[in-house]
Amino acid sequence: MAVRDFYTAVADARVLDASFETLLSEIEGAAAEVLHTHLDAVAFARPRPLSDAERFKIDTFVSMQYVRGMRVRRGLEIMTDYGVKLVNQDKLSVTDIDELDIVPHSNDHLRMMAPLSEHAFEELATRSLTIVTIDQPLLITGDEPVVLLHEGSRPKVNPNGYANVSGPGIDPRDIVQFHSPRGGFGEANEIGLAVSPTTV
């Protein structure tokens, strides 16, 4: 599904501002230039390590791709809806809590993207980077293109969806548990991003 104006900010004068989209295209263009340099090398050219400037462009691209998607915005929406209702539960009826959706302004996601991507960038900068190509076009990508790979099996989530909390007077049905099924950059064994059907 196409989403219109997903990265368009609403300025104070209620004017749509697409400058953030321009910034994203600059980041993507810089990364594409690095990838073309390494992947479109002429025959008999030796592969070489990325320079510091090239590495900066790739890490910036991957970190921004990780935080720019619908997953991060939806997480912000869920936390905002729950948080506002929790703080104002004395002012809301049960019907209001069930039927009202408290949604943050789309500008809030745009404001969060720079600091979130900086944290992701710092984690990427401590890791090695490899461009891998395969013989057959088997890779696909989508709106959430950054894949975090973890060692071992995933931690089991309580099948009824409630938090694993116990104690006198505590009903686990009263506790809302937010968790990421994939974890973050820091816990990931590998971080992958398919940039073409044959390259990751």
PDB file of C-alpha atoms in Angstrom:
ATOM      1  CA  MET A   1       0.000   0.000   0.000  1.00  0.00           C
ATOM      2  CA  ALA A   2       1.314   3.433  -0.851  1.00  0.00           C
ATOM      3  CA  VAL A   3       1.322   5.995   1.956  1.00  0.00           C
ATOM      4  CA  ARG A   4       1.177   9.633   0.913  1.00  0.00           C
ATOM      5  CA  ASP A   5       3.285  12.262   2.710  1.00  0.00           C
ATOM      6  CA  PHE A   6       4.732   9.756   5.227  1.00  0.00           C
ATOM      7  CA  TYR A   7       7.900  11.858   5.636  1.00  0.00           C
ATOM      8  CA  THR A   8       6.270  15.245   5.090  1.00  0.00           C
ATOM      9  CA  ALA A   9       6.325  17.575   8.087  1.00  0.00           C
ATOM     10  CA  VAL A  10       3.582  20.051   8.881  1.00  0.00           C
ATOM     11  CA  ALA A  11       5.158  23.471   9.444  1.00  0.00           C
ATOM     12  CA  ASP A  12       3.883  26.049  11.951  1.00  0.00           C
ATOM     13  CA  ALA A  13       2.024  27.824   9.158  1.00  0.00           C
ATOM     14  CA  ARG A  14       0.215  24.528   8.369  1.00  0.00           C
ATOM     15  CA  VAL A  15       2.264  24.197   5.208  1.00  0.00           C
ATOM     16  CA  LEU A  16       3.550  20.776   4.148  1.00  0.00           C
ATOM     17  CA  ASP A  17       7.354  20.622   4.208  1.00  0.00           C
ATOM     18  CA  ALA A  18       9.025  17.828   2.214  1.00  0.00           C
ATOM     19  CA  SER A  19      12.613  18.778   3.083  1.00  0.00           C
ATOM     20  CA  PHE A  20      13.036  15.625   5.179  1.00  0.00           C
ATOM     21  CA  GLU A  21      12.296  13.541   2.091  1.00  0.00           C
ATOM     22  CA  THR A  22      15.078  15.454   0.326  1.00  0.00           C
ATOM     23  CA  LEU A  23      17.471  14.607   3.179  1.00  0.00           C
ATOM     24  CA  LEU A  24      16.562  10.917   2.932  1.00  0.00           C
ATOM     25  CA  SER A  25      17.205  10.937  -0.812  1.00  0.00           C
ATOM     26  CA  GLU A  26      20.643  12.497  -0.180  1.00  0.00           C
ATOM     27  CA  ILE A  27      21.497   9.726   2.290  1.00  0.00           C
ATOM     28  CA  GLU A  28      20.270   7.063  -0.137  1.00  0.00           C
ATOM     29  CA  GLY A  29      22.156   8.616  -3.044  1.00  0.00           C
ATOM     30  CA  ALA A  30      25.421   8.712  -1.094  1.00  0.00           C
ATOM     31  CA  ALA A  31      25.076   5.035  -0.138  1.00  0.00           C
ATOM     32  CA  ALA A  32      24.164   4.071  -3.712  1.00  0.00           C
ATOM     33  CA  GLU A  33      27.317   5.778  -4.968  1.00  0.00           C
ATOM     34  CA  VAL A  34      29.456   3.707  -2.559  1.00  0.00           C
ATOM     35  CA  LEU A  35      27.706   0.475  -3.521  1.00  0.00           C
ATOM     36  CA  HIS A  36      28.092   1.160  -7.245  1.00  0.00           C
ATOM     37  CA  THR A  37      31.788   1.880  -6.739  1.00  0.00           C
ATOM     38  CA  HIS A  38      32.316  -1.518  -5.121  1.00  0.00           C
ATOM     39  CA  LEU A  39      29.818  -3.628  -7.049  1.00  0.00           C
ATOM     40  CA  ASP A  40      30.273  -2.257 -10.555  1.00  0.00           C
ATOM     41  CA  ALA A  41      34.063  -2.641 -10.499  1.00  0.00           C
ATOM     42  CA  VAL A  42      35.625  -3.384 -13.875  1.00  0.00           C
ATOM     43  CA  ALA A  43      36.859  -6.883 -14.649  1.00  0.00           C
ATOM     44  CA  PHE A  44      40.089  -7.941 -12.933  1.00  0.00           C
ATOM     45  CA  ALA A  45      39.793  -5.170 -10.314  1.00  0.00           C
ATOM     46  CA  ARG A  46      40.674  -6.272  -6.797  1.00  0.00           C
ATOM     47  CA  PRO A  47      38.070  -5.747  -4.052  1.00  0.00           C
ATOM     48  CA  ARG A  48      39.207  -3.170  -1.509  1.00  0.00           C
ATOM     49  CA  PRO A  49      38.079  -2.177   1.978  1.00  0.00           C
ATOM     50  CA  LEU A  50      35.669   0.711   2.341  1.00  0.00           C
ATOM     51  CA  SER A  51      37.260   4.030   3.169  1.00  0.00           C
ATOM     52  CA  ASP A  52      36.204   5.831   6.359  1.00  0.00           C
ATOM     53  CA  ALA A  53      34.050   8.215   4.288  1.00  0.00           C
ATOM     54  CA  GLU A  54      32.376   5.307   2.471  1.00  0.00           C
ATOM     55  CA  ARG A  55      31.770   3.488   5.727  1.00  0.00           C
ATOM     56  CA  PHE A  56      30.173   6.626   7.187  1.00  0.00           C
ATOM     57  CA  LYS A  57      27.750   6.813   4.236  1.00  0.00           C
ATOM     58  CA  ILE A  58      26.755   3.137   4.481  1.00  0.00           C
ATOM     59  CA  ASP A  59      26.292   3.233   8.267  1.00  0.00           C
ATOM     60  CA  THR A  60      24.212   6.412   7.967  1.00  0.00           C
ATOM     61  CA  PHE A  61      22.036   4.765   5.326  1.00  0.00           C
ATOM     62  CA  VAL A  62      21.485   1.520   7.274  1.00  0.00           C
ATOM     63  CA  SER A  63      20.745   3.311  10.561  1.00  0.00           C
ATOM     64  CA  MET A  64      18.226   5.622   8.875  1.00  0.00           C
ATOM     65  CA  GLN A  65      16.568   2.718   7.068  1.00  0.00           C
ATOM     66  CA  TYR A  66      16.102   1.005  10.417  1.00  0.00           C
ATOM     67  CA  VAL A  67      14.252   3.883  12.100  1.00  0.00           C
ATOM     68  CA  ARG A  68      12.320   5.421   9.220  1.00  0.00           C
ATOM     69  CA  GLY A  69       9.696   2.737   8.669  1.00  0.00           C
ATOM     70  CA  MET A  70       6.169   2.011   9.791  1.00  0.00           C
ATOM     71  CA  ARG A  71       7.387  -0.239  12.645  1.00  0.00           C
ATOM     72  CA  VAL A  72       8.931   2.669  14.578  1.00  0.00           C
ATOM     73  CA  ARG A  73       5.973   4.974  13.936  1.00  0.00           C
ATOM     74  CA  ARG A  74       3.504   2.303  14.988  1.00  0.00           C
ATOM     75  CA  GLY A  75       5.477   1.694  18.190  1.00  0.00           C
ATOM     76  CA  LEU A  76       5.289   5.425  18.946  1.00  0.00           C
ATOM     77  CA  GLU A  77       1.531   5.385  18.327  1.00  0.00           C
ATOM     78  CA  ILE A  78       0.958   2.416  20.666  1.00  0.00           C
ATOM     79  CA  MET A  79       3.064   3.921  23.452  1.00  0.00           C
ATOM     80  CA  THR A  80       1.371   7.308  23.102  1.00  0.00           C
ATOM     81  CA  ASP A  81      -2.134   5.829  23.129  1.00  0.00           C
ATOM     82  CA  TYR A  82      -1.418   3.696  26.190  1.00  0.00           C
ATOM     83  CA  GLY A  83       0.554   6.403  28.024  1.00  0.00           C
ATOM     84  CA  VAL A  84      -2.041   9.149  27.591  1.00  0.00           C
ATOM     85  CA  LYS A  85      -4.861   6.836  28.655  1.00  0.00           C
ATOM     86  CA  LEU A  86      -2.880   5.643  31.663  1.00  0.00           C
ATOM     87  CA  VAL A  87      -2.125   9.166  32.880  1.00  0.00           C
ATOM     88  CA  ASN A  88      -5.695  10.328  32.259  1.00  0.00           C
ATOM     89  CA  GLN A  89      -7.631   7.231  33.309  1.00  0.00           C
ATOM     90  CA  ASP A  90      -9.493   9.230  35.962  1.00  0.00           C
ATOM     91  CA  LYS A  91     -10.822  11.568  33.252  1.00  0.00           C
ATOM     92  CA  LEU A  92     -11.830   8.883  30.739  1.00  0.00           C
ATOM     93  CA  SER A  93     -14.731   6.464  30.832  1.00  0.00           C
ATOM     94  CA  VAL A  94     -14.255   2.769  30.086  1.00  0.00           C
ATOM     95  CA  THR A  95     -15.910   3.412  26.722  1.00  0.00           C
ATOM     96  CA  ASP A  96     -13.471   6.262  25.976  1.00  0.00           C
ATOM     97  CA  ILE A  97     -10.509   4.045  26.818  1.00  0.00           C
ATOM     98  CA  ASP A  98     -11.809   1.278  24.568  1.00  0.00           C
ATOM     99  CA  GLU A  99     -12.967   3.388  21.635  1.00  0.00           C
ATOM    100  CA  LEU A 100     -10.688   6.440  21.525  1.00  0.00           C
ATOM    101  CA  ASP A 101      -7.399   6.254  19.645  1.00  0.00           C
ATOM    102  CA  ILE A 102      -4.824   8.758  20.910  1.00  0.00           C
ATOM    103  CA  VAL A 103      -2.458   9.320  17.992  1.00  0.00           C
ATOM    104  CA  PRO A 104       0.715  11.434  18.101  1.00  0.00           C
ATOM    105  CA  HIS A 105       1.361  14.006  15.407  1.00  0.00           C
ATOM    106  CA  SER A 106       3.290  12.624  12.428  1.00  0.00           C
ATOM    107  CA  ASN A 107       5.956  15.279  13.095  1.00  0.00           C
ATOM    108  CA  ASP A 108       6.800  13.439  16.335  1.00  0.00           C
ATOM    109  CA  HIS A 109       8.123  10.453  14.361  1.00  0.00           C
ATOM    110  CA  LEU A 110      10.202  12.756  12.175  1.00  0.00           C
ATOM    111  CA  ARG A 111      11.643  14.444  15.289  1.00  0.00           C
ATOM    112  CA  MET A 112      12.624  11.062  16.720  1.00  0.00           C
ATOM    113  CA  MET A 113      14.336   9.729  13.612  1.00  0.00           C
ATOM    114  CA  ALA A 114      17.595  11.692  13.914  1.00  0.00           C
ATOM    115  CA  PRO A 115      18.399  10.769  17.547  1.00  0.00           C
ATOM    116  CA  LEU A 116      17.272   7.164  17.036  1.00  0.00           C
ATOM    117  CA  SER A 117      19.399   6.792  13.915  1.00  0.00           C
ATOM    118  CA  GLU A 118      22.390   8.275  15.769  1.00  0.00           C
ATOM    119  CA  HIS A 119      22.146   5.525  18.394  1.00  0.00           C
ATOM    120  CA  ALA A 120      21.890   2.888  15.662  1.00  0.00           C
ATOM    121  CA  PHE A 121      24.831   4.485  13.830  1.00  0.00           C
ATOM    122  CA  GLU A 122      27.010   4.304  16.960  1.00  0.00           C
ATOM    123  CA  GLU A 123      26.290   0.578  17.247  1.00  0.00           C
ATOM    124  CA  LEU A 124      27.037  -0.024  13.567  1.00  0.00           C
ATOM    125  CA  ALA A 125      30.343   1.862  13.797  1.00  0.00           C
ATOM    126  CA  THR A 126      31.679  -0.737  16.268  1.00  0.00           C
ATOM    127  CA  ARG A 127      31.008  -3.648  13.911  1.00  0.00           C
ATOM    128  CA  SER A 128      32.683  -4.969  10.818  1.00  0.00           C
ATOM    129  CA  LEU A 129      30.946  -4.494   7.470  1.00  0.00           C
ATOM    130  CA  THR A 130      30.910  -6.880   4.529  1.00  0.00           C
ATOM    131  CA  ILE A 131      29.216  -6.613   1.146  1.00  0.00           C
ATOM    132  CA  VAL A 132      28.057 -10.097   0.143  1.00  0.00           C
ATOM    133  CA  THR A 133      26.923 -11.085  -3.344  1.00  0.00           C
ATOM    134  CA  ILE A 134      25.228 -14.337  -4.296  1.00  0.00           C
ATOM    135  CA  ASP A 135      24.989 -16.044  -7.691  1.00  0.00           C
ATOM    136  CA  GLN A 136      21.199 -16.199  -7.942  1.00  0.00           C
ATOM    137  CA  PRO A 137      18.696 -13.336  -7.434  1.00  0.00           C
ATOM    138  CA  LEU A 138      17.124 -14.686  -4.244  1.00  0.00           C
ATOM    139  CA  LEU A 139      16.969 -11.647  -1.950  1.00  0.00           C
ATOM    140  CA  ILE A 140      13.880  -9.509  -1.394  1.00  0.00           C
ATOM    141  CA  THR A 141      13.349  -6.320   0.558  1.00  0.00           C
ATOM    142  CA  GLY A 142      10.447  -4.168   1.685  1.00  0.00           C
ATOM    143  CA  ASP A 143       9.355  -1.304   3.925  1.00  0.00           C
ATOM    144  CA  GLU A 144      11.355  -2.714   6.871  1.00  0.00           C
ATOM    145  CA  PRO A 145      14.544  -3.669   5.023  1.00  0.00           C
ATOM    146  CA  VAL A 146      16.987  -3.953   7.944  1.00  0.00           C
ATOM    147  CA  VAL A 147      17.036  -7.501   9.323  1.00  0.00           C
ATOM    148  CA  LEU A 148      18.485  -8.279  12.754  1.00  0.00           C
ATOM    149  CA  LEU A 149      19.789 -11.810  13.180  1.00  0.00           C
ATOM    150  CA  HIS A 150      20.165 -13.299  16.664  1.00  0.00           C
ATOM    151  CA  GLU A 151      21.961 -16.415  17.845  1.00  0.00           C
ATOM    152  CA  GLY A 152      19.901 -19.217  19.314  1.00  0.00           C
ATOM    153  CA  SER A 153      16.158 -19.523  19.550  1.00  0.00           C
ATOM    154  CA  ARG A 154      13.898 -16.578  20.226  1.00  0.00           C
ATOM    155  CA  PRO A 155      12.798 -16.067  23.813  1.00  0.00           C
ATOM    156  CA  LYS A 156       9.366 -17.564  24.388  1.00  0.00           C
ATOM    157  CA  VAL A 157       6.535 -15.105  24.871  1.00  0.00           C
ATOM    158  CA  ASN A 158       3.755 -15.967  27.262  1.00  0.00           C
ATOM    159  CA  PRO A 159       1.076 -17.472  24.954  1.00  0.00           C
ATOM    160  CA  ASN A 160      -1.739 -15.497  26.607  1.00  0.00           C
ATOM    161  CA  GLY A 161       0.117 -12.252  25.918  1.00  0.00           C
ATOM    162  CA  TYR A 162       0.369 -11.214  29.560  1.00  0.00           C
ATOM    163  CA  ALA A 163       3.582 -10.270  31.311  1.00  0.00           C
ATOM    164  CA  ASN A 164       5.361 -12.982  33.297  1.00  0.00           C
ATOM    165  CA  VAL A 165       4.922 -11.121  36.603  1.00  0.00           C
ATOM    166  CA  SER A 166       3.741 -12.608  39.841  1.00  0.00           C
ATOM    167  CA  GLY A 167       3.307 -11.457  43.406  1.00  0.00           C
ATOM    168  CA  PRO A 168       0.702 -10.786  46.071  1.00  0.00           C
ATOM    169  CA  GLY A 169      -2.150  -8.702  44.749  1.00  0.00           C
ATOM    170  CA  ILE A 170      -0.784  -8.633  41.166  1.00  0.00           C
ATOM    171  CA  ASP A 171      -3.052  -9.756  38.360  1.00  0.00           C
ATOM    172  CA  PRO A 172      -0.925 -10.216  35.198  1.00  0.00           C
ATOM    173  CA  ARG A 173      -3.946  -9.199  33.136  1.00  0.00           C
ATOM    174  CA  ASP A 174      -3.542  -5.674  34.543  1.00  0.00           C
ATOM    175  CA  ILE A 175      -0.006  -5.364  33.162  1.00  0.00           C
ATOM    176  CA  VAL A 176       0.651  -4.307  29.590  1.00  0.00           C
ATOM    177  CA  GLN A 177       3.918  -5.689  28.252  1.00  0.00           C
ATOM    178  CA  PHE A 178       5.714  -3.986  25.381  1.00  0.00           C
ATOM    179  CA  HIS A 179       8.463  -6.036  23.819  1.00  0.00           C
ATOM    180  CA  SER A 180      10.331  -6.263  20.562  1.00  0.00           C
ATOM    181  CA  PRO A 181      10.246  -9.723  19.007  1.00  0.00           C
ATOM    182  CA  ARG A 182      13.609  -9.051  17.388  1.00  0.00           C
ATOM    183  CA  GLY A 183      15.483  -7.014  19.982  1.00  0.00           C
ATOM    184  CA  GLY A 184      17.698  -4.084  19.078  1.00  0.00           C
ATOM    185  CA  PHE A 185      20.980  -3.478  17.315  1.00  0.00           C
ATOM    186  CA  GLY A 186      23.003  -4.125  20.460  1.00  0.00           C
ATOM    187  CA  GLU A 187      21.672  -7.676  20.902  1.00  0.00           C
ATOM    188  CA  ALA A 188      21.820  -8.653  17.219  1.00  0.00           C
ATOM    189  CA  ASN A 189      24.527 -11.054  16.119  1.00  0.00           C
ATOM    190  CA  GLU A 190      24.336  -9.727  12.565  1.00  0.00           C
ATOM    191  CA  ILE A 191      22.563  -6.831  10.862  1.00  0.00           C
ATOM    192  CA  GLY A 192      21.619  -7.274   7.219  1.00  0.00           C
ATOM    193  CA  LEU A 193      20.156  -5.092   4.494  1.00  0.00           C
ATOM    194  CA  ALA A 194      19.417  -6.413   1.029  1.00  0.00           C
ATOM    195  CA  VAL A 195      20.324  -3.719  -1.497  1.00  0.00           C
ATOM    196  CA  SER A 196      19.558  -5.782  -4.624  1.00  0.00           C
ATOM    197  CA  PRO A 197      18.245  -9.265  -5.408  1.00  0.00           C
ATOM    198  CA  THR A 198      21.852 -10.545  -5.259  1.00  0.00           C
ATOM    199  CA  THR A 199      23.557  -8.240  -2.751  1.00  0.00           C
ATOM    200  CA  VAL A 200      23.324  -7.777   1.030  1.00  0.00           C
TER     201      VAL A 200
END
